[in-house]
Coordinates of C-alpha atoms in Angstrom, one line a residue:
X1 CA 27.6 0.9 -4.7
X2 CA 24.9 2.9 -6.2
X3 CA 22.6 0.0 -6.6
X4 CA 23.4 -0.9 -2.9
X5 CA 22.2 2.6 -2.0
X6 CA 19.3 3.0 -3.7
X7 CA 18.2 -0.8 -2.5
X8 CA 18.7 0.2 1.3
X9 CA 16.9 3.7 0.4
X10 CA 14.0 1.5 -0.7
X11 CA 14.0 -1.1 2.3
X12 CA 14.6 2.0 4.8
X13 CA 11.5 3.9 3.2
X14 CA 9.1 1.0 3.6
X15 CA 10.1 -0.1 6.7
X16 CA 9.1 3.6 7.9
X17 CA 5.7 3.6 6.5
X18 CA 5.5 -0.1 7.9
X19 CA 6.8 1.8 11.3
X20 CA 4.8 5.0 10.7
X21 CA 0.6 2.6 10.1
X22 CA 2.0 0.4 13.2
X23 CA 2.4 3.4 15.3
X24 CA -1.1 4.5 14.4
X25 CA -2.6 1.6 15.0
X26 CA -0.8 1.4 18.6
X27 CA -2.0 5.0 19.4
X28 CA -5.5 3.8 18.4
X29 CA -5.5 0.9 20.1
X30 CA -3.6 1.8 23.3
X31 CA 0.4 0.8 24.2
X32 CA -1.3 -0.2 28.1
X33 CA -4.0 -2.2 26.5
X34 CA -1.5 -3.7 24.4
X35 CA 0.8 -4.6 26.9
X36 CA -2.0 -5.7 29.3
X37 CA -2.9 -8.4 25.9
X38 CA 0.8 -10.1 26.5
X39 CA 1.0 -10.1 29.8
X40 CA -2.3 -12.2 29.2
X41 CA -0.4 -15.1 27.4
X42 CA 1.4 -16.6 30.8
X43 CA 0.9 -20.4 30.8
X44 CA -0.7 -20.2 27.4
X45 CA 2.4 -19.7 25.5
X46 CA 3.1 -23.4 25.3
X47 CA -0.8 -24.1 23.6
X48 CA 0.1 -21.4 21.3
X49 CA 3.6 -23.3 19.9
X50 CA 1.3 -26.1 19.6
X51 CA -0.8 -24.3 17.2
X52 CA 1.5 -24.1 14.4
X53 CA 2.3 -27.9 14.6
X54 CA -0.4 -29.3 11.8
X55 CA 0.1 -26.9 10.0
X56 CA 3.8 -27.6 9.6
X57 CA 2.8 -31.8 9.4
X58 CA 1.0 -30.5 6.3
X59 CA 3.8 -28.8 4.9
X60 CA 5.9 -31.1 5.8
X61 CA 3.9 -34.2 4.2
X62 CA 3.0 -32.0 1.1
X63 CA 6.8 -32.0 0.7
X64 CA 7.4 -35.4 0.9
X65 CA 4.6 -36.8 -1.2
X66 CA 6.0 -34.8 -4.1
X67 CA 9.6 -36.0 -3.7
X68 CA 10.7 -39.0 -6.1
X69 CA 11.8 -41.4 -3.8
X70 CA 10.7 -44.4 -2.0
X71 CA 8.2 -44.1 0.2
X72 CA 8.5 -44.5 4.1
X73 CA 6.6 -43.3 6.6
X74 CA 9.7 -42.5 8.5
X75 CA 11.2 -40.3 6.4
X76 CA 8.5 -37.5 8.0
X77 CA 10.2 -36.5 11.2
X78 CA 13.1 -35.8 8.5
X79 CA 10.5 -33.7 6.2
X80 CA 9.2 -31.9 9.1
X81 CA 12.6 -30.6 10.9
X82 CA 13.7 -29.1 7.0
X83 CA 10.0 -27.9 6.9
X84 CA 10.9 -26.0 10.2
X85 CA 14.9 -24.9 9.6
X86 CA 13.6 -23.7 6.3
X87 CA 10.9 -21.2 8.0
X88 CA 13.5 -19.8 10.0
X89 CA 16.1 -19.1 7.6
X90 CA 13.4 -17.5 5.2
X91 CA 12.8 -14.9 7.7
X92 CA 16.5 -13.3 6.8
X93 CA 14.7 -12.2 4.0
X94 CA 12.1 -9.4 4.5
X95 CA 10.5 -9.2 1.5
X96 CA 10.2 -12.4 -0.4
X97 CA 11.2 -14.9 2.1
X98 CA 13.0 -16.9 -0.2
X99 CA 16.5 -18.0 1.6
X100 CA 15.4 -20.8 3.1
X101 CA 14.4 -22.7 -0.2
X102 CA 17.7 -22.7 -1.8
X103 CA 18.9 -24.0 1.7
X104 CA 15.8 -26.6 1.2
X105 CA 17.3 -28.2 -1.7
X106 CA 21.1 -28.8 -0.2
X107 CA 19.4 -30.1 3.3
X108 CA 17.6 -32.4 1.5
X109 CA 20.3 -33.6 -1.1
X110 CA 22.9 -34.5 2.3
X111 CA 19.6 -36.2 3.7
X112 CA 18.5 -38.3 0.8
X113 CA 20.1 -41.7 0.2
X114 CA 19.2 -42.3 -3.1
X115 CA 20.8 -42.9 -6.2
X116 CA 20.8 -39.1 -7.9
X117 CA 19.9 -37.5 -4.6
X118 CA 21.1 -33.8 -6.0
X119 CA 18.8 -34.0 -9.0
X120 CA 15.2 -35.3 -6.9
X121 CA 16.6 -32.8 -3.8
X122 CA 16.0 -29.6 -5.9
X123 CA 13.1 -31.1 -8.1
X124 CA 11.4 -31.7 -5.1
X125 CA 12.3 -28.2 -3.6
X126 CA 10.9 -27.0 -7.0
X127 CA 7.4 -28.5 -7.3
X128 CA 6.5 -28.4 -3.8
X129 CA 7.2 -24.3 -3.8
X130 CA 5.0 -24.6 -6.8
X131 CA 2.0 -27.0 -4.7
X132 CA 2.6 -24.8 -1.5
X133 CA 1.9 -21.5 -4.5
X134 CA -1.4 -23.4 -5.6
X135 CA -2.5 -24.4 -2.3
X136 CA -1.9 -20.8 -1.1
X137 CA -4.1 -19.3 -4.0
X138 CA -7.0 -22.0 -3.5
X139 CA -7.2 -21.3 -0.4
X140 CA -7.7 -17.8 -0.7
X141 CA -10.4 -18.5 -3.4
X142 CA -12.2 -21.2 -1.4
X143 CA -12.5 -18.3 1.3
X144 CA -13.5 -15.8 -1.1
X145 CA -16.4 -18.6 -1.8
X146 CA -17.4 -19.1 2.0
X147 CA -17.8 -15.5 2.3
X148 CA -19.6 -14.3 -0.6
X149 CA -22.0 -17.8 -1.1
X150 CA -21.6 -20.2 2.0
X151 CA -21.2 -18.0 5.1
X152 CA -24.1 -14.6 5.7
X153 CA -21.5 -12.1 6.5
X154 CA -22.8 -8.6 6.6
X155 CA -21.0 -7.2 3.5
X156 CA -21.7 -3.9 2.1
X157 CA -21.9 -3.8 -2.0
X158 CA -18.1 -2.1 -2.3
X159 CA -17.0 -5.4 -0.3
X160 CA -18.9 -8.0 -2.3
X161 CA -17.9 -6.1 -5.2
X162 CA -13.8 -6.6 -3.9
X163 CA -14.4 -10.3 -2.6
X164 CA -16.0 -11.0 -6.0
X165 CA -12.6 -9.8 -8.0
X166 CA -10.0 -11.5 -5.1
X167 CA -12.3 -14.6 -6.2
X168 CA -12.4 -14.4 -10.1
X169 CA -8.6 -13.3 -9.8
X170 CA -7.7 -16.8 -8.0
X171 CA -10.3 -18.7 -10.1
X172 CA -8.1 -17.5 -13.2
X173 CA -4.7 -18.0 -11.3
X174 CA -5.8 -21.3 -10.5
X175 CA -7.0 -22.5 -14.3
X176 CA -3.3 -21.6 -15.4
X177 CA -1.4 -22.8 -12.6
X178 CA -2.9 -26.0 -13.3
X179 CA -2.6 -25.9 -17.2
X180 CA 0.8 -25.1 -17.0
X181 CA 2.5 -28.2 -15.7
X182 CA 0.7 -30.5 -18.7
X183 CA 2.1 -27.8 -21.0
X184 CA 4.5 -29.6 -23.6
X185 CA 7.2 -26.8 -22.9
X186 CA 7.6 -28.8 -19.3
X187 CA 8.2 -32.0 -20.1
X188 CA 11.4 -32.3 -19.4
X189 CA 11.4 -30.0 -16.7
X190 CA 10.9 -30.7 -12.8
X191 CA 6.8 -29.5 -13.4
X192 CA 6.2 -33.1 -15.3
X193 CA 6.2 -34.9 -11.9
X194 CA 2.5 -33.2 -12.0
X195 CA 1.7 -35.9 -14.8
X196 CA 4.2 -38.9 -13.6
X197 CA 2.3 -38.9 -9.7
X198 CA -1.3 -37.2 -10.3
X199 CA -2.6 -38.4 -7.2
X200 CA 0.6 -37.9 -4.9
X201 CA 0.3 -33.5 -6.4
X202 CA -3.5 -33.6 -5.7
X203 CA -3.4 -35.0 -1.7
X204 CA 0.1 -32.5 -1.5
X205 CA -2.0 -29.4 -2.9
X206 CA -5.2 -30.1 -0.8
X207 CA -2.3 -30.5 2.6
X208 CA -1.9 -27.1 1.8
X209 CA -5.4 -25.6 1.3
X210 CA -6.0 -27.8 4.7
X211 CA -2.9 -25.9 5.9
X212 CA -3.9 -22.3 5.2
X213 CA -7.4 -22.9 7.2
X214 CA -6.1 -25.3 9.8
X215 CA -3.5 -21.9 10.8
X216 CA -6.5 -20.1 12.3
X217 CA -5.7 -22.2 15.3
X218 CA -3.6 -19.5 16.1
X219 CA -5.9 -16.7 16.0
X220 CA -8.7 -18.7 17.6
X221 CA -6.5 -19.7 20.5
X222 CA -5.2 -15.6 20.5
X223 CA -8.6 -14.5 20.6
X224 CA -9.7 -16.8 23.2
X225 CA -6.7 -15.7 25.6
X226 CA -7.9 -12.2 25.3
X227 CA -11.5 -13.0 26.1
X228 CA -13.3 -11.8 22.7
X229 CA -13.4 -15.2 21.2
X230 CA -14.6 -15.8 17.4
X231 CA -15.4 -18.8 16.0
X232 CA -12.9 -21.5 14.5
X233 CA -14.3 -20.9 11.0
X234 CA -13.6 -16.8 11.4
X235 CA -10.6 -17.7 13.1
X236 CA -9.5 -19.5 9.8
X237 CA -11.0 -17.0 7.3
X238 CA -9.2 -14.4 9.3
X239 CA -6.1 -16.5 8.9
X240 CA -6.5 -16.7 5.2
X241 CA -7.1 -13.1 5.0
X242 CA -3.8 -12.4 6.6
X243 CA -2.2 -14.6 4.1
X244 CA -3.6 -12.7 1.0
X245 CA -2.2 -9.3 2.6
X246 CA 1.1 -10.6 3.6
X247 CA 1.6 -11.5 -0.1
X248 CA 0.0 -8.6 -1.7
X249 CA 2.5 -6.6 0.8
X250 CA 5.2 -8.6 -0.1
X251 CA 8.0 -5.4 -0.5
X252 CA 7.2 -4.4 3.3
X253 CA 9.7 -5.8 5.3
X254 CA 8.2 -8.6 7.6
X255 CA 4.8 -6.7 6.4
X256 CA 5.2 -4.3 9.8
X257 CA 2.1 -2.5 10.4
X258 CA 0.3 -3.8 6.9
X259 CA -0.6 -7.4 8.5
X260 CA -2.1 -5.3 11.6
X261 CA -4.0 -3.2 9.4
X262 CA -4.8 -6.3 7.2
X263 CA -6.0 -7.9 10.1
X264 CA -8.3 -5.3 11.3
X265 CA -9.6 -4.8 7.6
X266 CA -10.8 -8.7 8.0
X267 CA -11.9 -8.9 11.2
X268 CA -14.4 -5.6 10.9
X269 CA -15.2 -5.3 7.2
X270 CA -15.2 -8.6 5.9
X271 CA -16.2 -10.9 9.2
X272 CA -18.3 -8.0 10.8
X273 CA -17.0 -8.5 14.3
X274 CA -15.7 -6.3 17.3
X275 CA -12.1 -5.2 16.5
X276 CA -11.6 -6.1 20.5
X277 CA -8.1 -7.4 20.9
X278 CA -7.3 -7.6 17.2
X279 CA -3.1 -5.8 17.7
X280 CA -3.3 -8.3 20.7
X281 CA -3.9 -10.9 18.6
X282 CA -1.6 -10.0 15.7
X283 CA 0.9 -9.6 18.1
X284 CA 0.4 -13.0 19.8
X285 CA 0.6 -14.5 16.1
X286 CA 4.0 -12.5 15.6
X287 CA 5.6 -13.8 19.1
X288 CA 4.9 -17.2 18.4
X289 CA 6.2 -16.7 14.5
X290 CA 9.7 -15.3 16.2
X291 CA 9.8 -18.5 18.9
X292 CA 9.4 -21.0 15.9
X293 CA 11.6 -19.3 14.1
X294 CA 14.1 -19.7 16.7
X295 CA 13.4 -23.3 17.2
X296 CA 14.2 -23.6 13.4
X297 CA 17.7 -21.9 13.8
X298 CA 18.0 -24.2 16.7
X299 CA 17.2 -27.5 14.8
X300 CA 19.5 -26.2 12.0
X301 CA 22.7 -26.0 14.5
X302 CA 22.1 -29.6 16.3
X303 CA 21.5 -30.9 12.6
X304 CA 24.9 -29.6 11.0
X305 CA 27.0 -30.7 14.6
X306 CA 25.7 -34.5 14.1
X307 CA 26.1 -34.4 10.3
X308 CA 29.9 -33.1 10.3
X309 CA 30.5 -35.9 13.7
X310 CA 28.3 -38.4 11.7
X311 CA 27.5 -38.1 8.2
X312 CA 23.8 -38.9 7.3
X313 CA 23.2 -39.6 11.0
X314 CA 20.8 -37.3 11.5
X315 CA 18.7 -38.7 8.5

């Protein structure tokens, strides 16, 4: 009971200082202007659902290429809908998202029909969350890379100096995570499909940098709704910025008020642009988060009602 307590003491406090930066940011930014942003969305709201779609294909064909079965183009569809239920159900947790991957492994094992369809359910569920972690932290050095070498944003020194560390940080993240797998403590473990299907982890892994940038749809599509558009490249740098603060936030629930702060930190500091729109835009990004989310829950009901009528029909 004790441990209960002092776990909902901890979720309660940061879900007030989450509450206490958003309510900042709204007084800074204005609840009419704010309000005035959604109202903005009107016909739109269907392009914006379509702006998570390759991104999801990408995670959803990461996923499959690392699964040990045979090969069928078919089998994406399946890949994609579990991609999508998965989403949804990690949302019940706040902090880590984790709930739907446990949840990953069972959908997949009642999908598969293979011969030891348990054991290459959840060693699929276990590399790919290991890819999609790779992917994630290449993605985030790549940008780190763009901004200091490839791209002339107007950085101050205190900012080079941060984007240098965020991309030494990854650079070393990346040399381990990719050592580990061909360690000789793993080979008996699920990481040796890294050294069985070389090729099949390196397309999966590159899905999933392509995913990270390909995201910024959303933002560049947000943006362009309100009328202060950025470029696709910003958009996507933006989008990978909000990504490094949504992990490095991690223990704020749903990361209320520190992705809007992230997001404004990006957009000003790091891309030098107008902050015009940016709670508009977060807020946009959030609505279309909650709807997909609720198309995942949705998926997840009509796939358990024909699976209990028809087992493996839904496959």
């Amino acid at each position: 009971m004790k441990n209960f307590l002092n776990s909902l003491l901890f979720k309660v406090l940061f879900v007030s200082l989450g509450g206490i930066a958003l309510f900042f940011l709204l007084k800074d930014y204005g609840g009419e202007q704010l309000l005035n942003d959604l109202k903005s969305i009107h016909s739109w709201i269907f392009l914006l659902l379509l702006t998570f779609v390759p991104t999801l294909c990408a995670y959803a064909a990461a996923w499959w290429l690392v699964t040990d079965s045979q090969f069928s183009l078919r089998q994406l569809p399946l890949f994609f809908r579990l991609t999508v239920i998965s989403i949804a159900w990690n949302n019940l947790t706040p902090f880590l998202k984790v709930a739907g991957e446990p949840l990953k492994g069972l959908m997949l094992a009642k999908q598969l029909q293979i011969k030891d369809r348990e054991r290459v359910a959840w060693e699929s569920t276990i590399v790919y969350n290991y890819v999609h972690l790779l992917g994630t932290v290449m993605a985030i050095f790549v940008a780190a890379v763009a901004v200091l070498y490839l791209i002339s944003f107007p950085l101050t020194s205190t900012m080079k100096l941060l984007v240098m560390v965020v991309a030494l940080v990854t650079l070393v993240m990346i040399a381990l995570g990719l050592a580990l797998p061909y360690s000789r403590f793993l080979k008996k473990l699920p990481l040796n499909f890294f050294c069985r299907h070389p090729y099949r982890v390196t397309i999966a892994i590159l899905l999933e940098v392509m995913a990270r940038f390909v995201e910024g749809l959303t933002f560049y599509l947000a943006f362009l709704i309100l009328k202060n558009p950025l470029p696709f490249l910003d958009a996507s740098l933006l989008e990978v910025g909000r990504t490094l603060i949504d992990n490095i936030f991690f223990f704020v629930p749903y990361q209320v008020g520190s992705r809007e702060q992230g997001i404004f930190f990006f957009l000003t500091e790091i891309l030098g642009r107008d902050s015009k729109g940016y709670l508009g835009a977060a807020m946009i990004y959030r609505l279309v988060e909650v709807i997909w989310v609720g198309i995942g829950y949705l998926l997840f009901a009509i796939q358990e009602f024909y699976l209990r009528r028809r087992p493996r029909a839904f496959a």
